PDB file of C-alpha atoms and ligand atoms in Angstrom:
ATOM      1  CA  MET A   1       5.214  -6.998 -22.475  1.00 55.00           C
ATOM      2  CA  SER A   2       5.820  -3.369 -21.631  1.00 64.00           C
ATOM      3  CA  ALA A   3       4.308  -2.079 -18.397  1.00 60.00           C
ATOM      4  CA  THR A   4       2.716   0.736 -20.386  1.00 60.00           C
ATOM      5  CA  LEU A   5       0.542  -1.878 -22.134  1.00 71.00           C
ATOM      6  CA  PHE A   6      -0.645  -3.330 -18.829  1.00 88.00           C
ATOM      7  CA  TYR A   7      -1.771  -0.042 -17.396  1.00 95.00           C
ATOM      8  CA  GLU A   8      -3.614   2.809 -19.005  1.00 94.00           C
ATOM      9  CA  ASP A   9      -1.866   5.365 -16.807  1.00 96.00           C
ATOM     10  CA  ALA A  10      -0.395   5.946 -13.336  1.00 98.00           C
ATOM     11  CA  VAL A  11      -3.840   6.041 -11.700  1.00 98.00           C
ATOM     12  CA  ASP A  12      -4.678   2.688 -13.251  1.00 97.00           C
ATOM     13  CA  LEU A  13      -1.436   1.159 -11.938  1.00 98.00           C
ATOM     14  CA  LEU A  14      -1.883   2.567  -8.431  1.00 98.00           C
ATOM     15  CA  ASP A  15      -5.533   1.593  -8.219  1.00 98.00           C
ATOM     16  CA  ALA A  16      -4.621  -1.966  -9.238  1.00 97.00           C
ATOM     17  CA  ASP A  17      -2.418  -2.015  -6.109  1.00 98.00           C
ATOM     18  CA  HIS A  18      -5.375  -0.756  -4.050  1.00 98.00           C
ATOM     19  CA  LYS A  19      -7.627  -3.528  -5.349  1.00 98.00           C
ATOM     20  CA  LEU A  20      -5.032  -6.202  -4.692  1.00 98.00           C
ATOM     21  CA  VAL A  21      -4.364  -5.068  -1.133  1.00 98.00           C
ATOM     22  CA  GLN A  22      -8.093  -4.851  -0.449  1.00 98.00           C
ATOM     23  CA  LYS A  23      -8.367  -8.491  -1.582  1.00 98.00           C
ATOM     24  CA  LEU A  24      -5.482  -9.432   0.745  1.00 98.00           C
ATOM     25  CA  PHE A  25      -7.201  -7.746   3.693  1.00 98.00           C
ATOM     26  CA  LEU A  26     -10.402  -9.668   2.901  1.00 98.00           C
ATOM     27  CA  ASP A  27      -8.325 -12.876   2.728  1.00 98.00           C
ATOM     28  CA  TYR A  28      -6.978 -11.957   6.163  1.00 98.00           C
ATOM     29  CA  GLN A  29     -10.513 -11.561   7.450  1.00 97.00           C
ATOM     30  CA  GLY A  30     -11.224 -15.006   6.029  1.00 98.00           C
ATOM     31  CA  LEU A  31      -8.286 -16.485   7.933  1.00 97.00           C
ATOM     32  CA  CYS A  32      -9.605 -14.923  11.134  1.00 96.00           C
ATOM     33  CA  ASP A  33     -13.095 -16.277  10.480  1.00 97.00           C
ATOM     34  CA  ASP A  34     -11.642 -19.745   9.878  1.00 97.00           C
ATOM     35  CA  GLY A  35      -9.547 -19.604  13.041  1.00 95.00           C
ATOM     36  CA  ALA A  36      -6.369 -20.059  10.971  1.00 95.00           C
ATOM     37  CA  PRO A  37      -3.016 -20.669  12.705  1.00 95.00           C
ATOM     38  CA  SER A  38      -1.210 -17.553  13.881  1.00 94.00           C
ATOM     39  CA  GLU A  39       1.710 -18.178  11.497  1.00 95.00           C
ATOM     40  CA  ASP A  40      -0.619 -18.138   8.451  1.00 96.00           C
ATOM     41  CA  ARG A  41      -2.119 -14.848   9.637  1.00 97.00           C
ATOM     42  CA  ARG A  42       1.344 -13.457  10.295  1.00 97.00           C
ATOM     43  CA  GLN A  43       2.624 -14.334   6.805  1.00 97.00           C
ATOM     44  CA  LEU A  44      -0.350 -12.634   5.160  1.00 98.00           C
ATOM     45  CA  ALA A  45      -0.217  -9.601   7.444  1.00 98.00           C
ATOM     46  CA  LEU A  46       3.477  -9.124   6.659  1.00 98.00           C
ATOM     47  CA  LYS A  47       2.784  -9.380   2.926  1.00 98.00           C
ATOM     48  CA  ILE A  48       0.079  -6.708   3.278  1.00 98.00           C
ATOM     49  CA  CYS A  49       2.544  -4.497   5.192  1.00 98.00           C
ATOM     50  CA  GLN A  50       5.238  -5.017   2.553  1.00 98.00           C
ATOM     51  CA  ASP A  51       2.922  -4.313  -0.382  1.00 98.00           C
ATOM     52  CA  LEU A  52       1.572  -1.183   1.291  1.00 98.00           C
ATOM     53  CA  SER A  53       5.063   0.094   2.058  1.00 98.00           C
ATOM     54  CA  VAL A  54       6.155  -0.316  -1.567  1.00 98.00           C
ATOM     55  CA  HIS A  55       2.957   1.326  -2.797  1.00 98.00           C
ATOM     56  CA  ALA A  56       3.327   4.314  -0.467  1.00 98.00           C
ATOM     57  CA  GLN A  57       6.948   4.729  -1.461  1.00 98.00           C
ATOM     58  CA  ILE A  58       6.320   4.869  -5.220  1.00 98.00           C
ATOM     59  CA  GLU A  59       3.489   7.316  -4.621  1.00 98.00           C
ATOM     60  CA  GLU A  60       5.709   9.548  -2.478  1.00 98.00           C
ATOM     61  CA  GLU A  61       8.741   9.370  -4.766  1.00 98.00           C
ATOM     62  CA  ILE A  62       7.095   9.627  -8.171  1.00 98.00           C
ATOM     63  CA  PHE A  63       3.339  10.172  -8.287  1.00 98.00           C
ATOM     64  CA  TYR A  64       2.673  12.674  -5.511  1.00 98.00           C
ATOM     65  CA  PRO A  65       5.420  15.157  -6.470  1.00 98.00           C
ATOM     66  CA  ALA A  66       4.293  15.157 -10.124  1.00 98.00           C
ATOM     67  CA  VAL A  67       0.635  15.578  -9.138  1.00 98.00           C
ATOM     68  CA  ARG A  68       1.417  18.240  -6.551  1.00 97.00           C
ATOM     69  CA  ALA A  69       3.186  20.257  -9.228  1.00 97.00           C
ATOM     70  CA  ALA A  70       0.250  19.891 -11.606  1.00 97.00           C
ATOM     71  CA  ILE A  71      -2.856  20.387  -9.422  1.00 96.00           C
ATOM     72  CA  ASP A  72      -1.920  23.275  -7.160  1.00 93.00           C
ATOM     73  CA  ASP A  73      -3.544  21.841  -4.028  1.00 96.00           C
ATOM     74  CA  ASP A  74      -0.851  21.524  -1.403  1.00 97.00           C
ATOM     75  CA  PRO A  75      -3.278  20.954   1.529  1.00 98.00           C
ATOM     76  CA  LEU A  76      -4.695  17.885  -0.225  1.00 98.00           C
ATOM     77  CA  MET A  77      -1.230  16.455  -0.806  1.00 98.00           C
ATOM     78  CA  GLU A  78      -0.167  17.216   2.752  1.00 98.00           C
ATOM     79  CA  GLU A  79      -3.234  15.412   4.059  1.00 97.00           C
ATOM     80  CA  ALA A  80      -2.350  12.373   1.924  1.00 98.00           C
ATOM     81  CA  LEU A  81       1.180  12.366   3.364  1.00 98.00           C
ATOM     82  CA  ARG A  82      -0.233  12.595   6.891  1.00 98.00           C
ATOM     83  CA  GLU A  83      -2.386   9.573   6.153  1.00 97.00           C
ATOM     84  CA  HIS A  84       0.654   7.716   4.816  1.00 98.00           C
ATOM     85  CA  ALA A  85       2.524   8.529   8.045  1.00 97.00           C
ATOM     86  CA  GLU A  86      -0.373   7.194  10.105  1.00 96.00           C
ATOM     87  CA  ALA A  87      -0.460   3.979   8.038  1.00 97.00           C
ATOM     88  CA  LYS A  88       3.311   3.553   8.380  1.00 97.00           C
ATOM     89  CA  LYS A  89       2.994   3.702  12.168  1.00 96.00           C
ATOM     90  CA  ALA A  90       0.356   0.955  12.104  1.00 96.00           C
ATOM     91  CA  ILE A  91       2.521  -1.088   9.697  1.00 97.00           C
ATOM     92  CA  ALA A  92       5.527  -0.806  12.032  1.00 97.00           C
ATOM     93  CA  ARG A  93       3.330  -1.823  14.960  1.00 97.00           C
ATOM     94  CA  ILE A  94       2.170  -4.955  13.137  1.00 97.00           C
ATOM     95  CA  GLN A  95       5.703  -5.822  11.975  1.00 97.00           C
ATOM     96  CA  GLY A  96       6.889  -5.652  15.571  1.00 96.00           C
ATOM     97  CA  MET A  97       4.026  -7.658  17.057  1.00 96.00           C
ATOM     98  CA  ALA A  98       3.697 -11.389  17.677  1.00 95.00           C
ATOM     99  CA  PRO A  99       0.674 -12.855  15.879  1.00 93.00           C
ATOM    100  CA  THR A 100      -0.340 -14.455  19.147  1.00 93.00           C
ATOM    101  CA  ASP A 101      -0.805 -10.985  20.657  1.00 94.00           C
ATOM    102  CA  ALA A 102      -4.461 -10.564  21.624  1.00 93.00           C
ATOM    103  CA  SER A 103      -4.709  -7.299  19.692  1.00 95.00           C
ATOM    104  CA  TYR A 104      -2.929  -8.518  16.506  1.00 96.00           C
ATOM    105  CA  ASP A 105      -6.053  -9.108  14.394  1.00 96.00           C
ATOM    106  CA  ASP A 106      -7.649  -5.872  15.560  1.00 96.00           C
ATOM    107  CA  THR A 107      -4.491  -3.955  14.645  1.00 96.00           C
ATOM    108  CA  VAL A 108      -4.541  -5.443  11.127  1.00 97.00           C
ATOM    109  CA  LYS A 109      -8.262  -4.611  10.809  1.00 96.00           C
ATOM    110  CA  GLN A 110      -7.592  -1.062  12.025  1.00 96.00           C
ATOM    111  CA  LEU A 111      -4.923  -0.727   9.307  1.00 97.00           C
ATOM    112  CA  PHE A 112      -7.515  -1.922   6.775  1.00 97.00           C
ATOM    113  CA  THR A 113      -9.896   0.869   7.828  1.00 97.00           C
ATOM    114  CA  THR A 114      -7.126   3.489   7.712  1.00 96.00           C
ATOM    115  CA  ILE A 115      -6.017   2.339   4.261  1.00 98.00           C
ATOM    116  CA  MET A 116      -9.510   2.181   2.764  1.00 97.00           C
ATOM    117  CA  ASP A 117     -10.292   5.703   4.019  1.00 97.00           C
ATOM    118  CA  HIS A 118      -7.090   6.897   2.375  1.00 98.00           C
ATOM    119  CA  VAL A 119      -7.805   5.009  -0.844  1.00 98.00           C
ATOM    120  CA  MET A 120     -11.254   6.648  -1.066  1.00 98.00           C
ATOM    121  CA  GLU A 121      -9.638  10.056  -0.698  1.00 96.00           C
ATOM    122  CA  GLU A 122      -7.094   9.257  -3.392  1.00 98.00           C
ATOM    123  CA  ARG A 123      -9.753   7.997  -5.761  1.00 98.00           C
ATOM    124  CA  GLU A 124     -12.246  10.798  -5.208  1.00 98.00           C
ATOM    125  CA  GLN A 125      -9.832  13.707  -4.999  1.00 97.00           C
ATOM    126  CA  ILE A 126      -6.198  13.102  -5.955  1.00 98.00           C
ATOM    127  CA  PHE A 127      -6.765  10.710  -8.877  1.00 98.00           C
ATOM    128  CA  LEU A 128      -9.638  12.788 -10.166  1.00 97.00           C
ATOM    129  CA  LYS A 129      -7.671  16.029 -10.041  1.00 98.00           C
ATOM    130  CA  ALA A 130      -4.622  14.316 -11.524  1.00 98.00           C
ATOM    131  CA  ARG A 131      -6.601  13.086 -14.502  1.00 96.00           C
ATOM    132  CA  TYR A 132      -7.903  16.615 -15.152  1.00 96.00           C
ATOM    133  CA  SER A 133      -4.402  18.075 -14.819  1.00 97.00           C
ATOM    134  CA  THR A 134      -1.428  18.356 -17.131  1.00 96.00           C
ATOM    135  CA  ALA A 135       0.489  15.658 -15.215  1.00 97.00           C
ATOM    136  CA  ASP A 136       1.870  13.057 -17.616  1.00 97.00           C
ATOM    137  CA  LEU A 137       0.094  10.088 -16.088  1.00 97.00           C
ATOM    138  CA  ARG A 138       0.837   7.774 -19.006  1.00 96.00           C
ATOM    139  CA  GLY A 139       4.481   8.727 -19.083  1.00 96.00           C
ATOM    140  CA  MET A 140       4.821   7.922 -15.371  1.00 96.00           C
ATOM    141  CA  VAL A 141       3.882   4.242 -15.755  1.00 96.00           C
ATOM    142  CA  PRO A 142       7.298   2.801 -16.704  1.00 96.00           C
ATOM    143  CA  GLU A 143       9.012   4.615 -13.823  1.00 96.00           C
ATOM    144  CA  LEU A 144       6.379   3.596 -11.273  1.00 97.00           C
ATOM    145  CA  TYR A 145       6.467   0.008 -12.515  1.00 96.00           C
ATOM    146  CA  ALA A 146      10.259  -0.239 -12.498  1.00 96.00           C
ATOM    147  CA  ARG A 147      10.557   1.319  -9.028  1.00 97.00           C
ATOM    148  CA  LYS A 148       7.880  -0.992  -7.681  1.00 97.00           C
ATOM    149  CA  LYS A 149       9.690  -4.072  -9.032  1.00 96.00           C
ATOM    150  CA  ALA A 150      13.036  -2.865  -7.634  1.00 97.00           C
ATOM    151  CA  LEU A 151      11.572  -2.240  -4.156  1.00 97.00           C
ATOM    152  CA  GLN A 152       9.835  -5.630  -4.172  1.00 95.00           C
ATOM    153  CA  LYS A 153      13.151  -7.264  -5.067  1.00 93.00           C
ATOM    154  CA  SER A 154      15.068  -5.513  -2.325  1.00 89.00           C
ATOM    155  CA  ALA A 155      12.508  -6.385   0.363  1.00 78.00           C
ATOM    156  CA  PRO A 156      14.106  -8.369   3.177  1.00 66.00           C
ATOM    157  CA  ALA A 157      13.206 -12.033   3.073  1.00 55.00           C
ATOM    158  CA  ARG A 158      10.812 -13.018   5.830  1.00 55.00           C
ATOM    159  CA  LYS A 159      12.210 -15.414   8.381  1.00 49.00           C
ATOM    160  CA  PRO A 160      10.375 -18.710   8.785  1.00 46.00           C
ATOM    161  CA  ALA A 161       8.248 -18.922  11.878  1.00 46.00           C
ATOM    162  CA  GLY A 162       9.775 -20.055  15.099  1.00 43.00           C
ATOM    163  CA  LYS A 163      13.343 -20.068  13.786  1.00 43.00           C
ATOM    164  CA  LYS A 164      15.061 -17.796  16.251  1.00 42.00           C
ATOM    165  CA  LYS A 165      18.660 -16.901  15.650  1.00 43.00           C
ATOM    166  CA  VAL A 166      20.842 -19.090  17.806  1.00 41.00           C
ATOM    167  CA  THR A 167      23.754 -17.394  19.439  1.00 40.00           C
ATOM    168  CA  SER A 168      26.469 -19.227  21.239  1.00 36.00           C
TER     169      SER A 168
HETATM  170 FE1  FE2 B 201      -1.481   6.891  -0.904  1.00 67.78          FE
HETATM  171 FE1  FE2 B 202      -2.542   4.701  -3.032  1.00 67.78          FE
END
């Protein structure tokens, strides 16, 4: 089935990503509440980081430039990019941390807060303005979808836990 039939427009596609990642963060909270093993938490945290990285990249490559051209609000778009940069720093921190680190869960939860603040701003300002603009939100769906699939495919495979590279 064509991606254009799955999603009404670009906003619909991007907000589906937001809802999915919000669910993953809540799953992460569930793992913490259950005292799940650090490797389970790590696998989920890395999936969240990967999904967020792909999402930010398709926004920055395709959606943001088209919306910026259509809504004439550069400060709003600059603010969104600043928030992406902040999230990327937190993502890099998590990717470089051991899940046994005492601040691992708090760092993931902090990323959740940062992301949800950003998502609210996208929903209430950028998406709203985009839908009232001349940006071709429907026409963007196949490109967003294809780029997302390509980035997901090219993501480096995660190494199994505890398997350190042996050098001799
Ligand atoms: Fe964003
Ligand atoms: Fe987004």
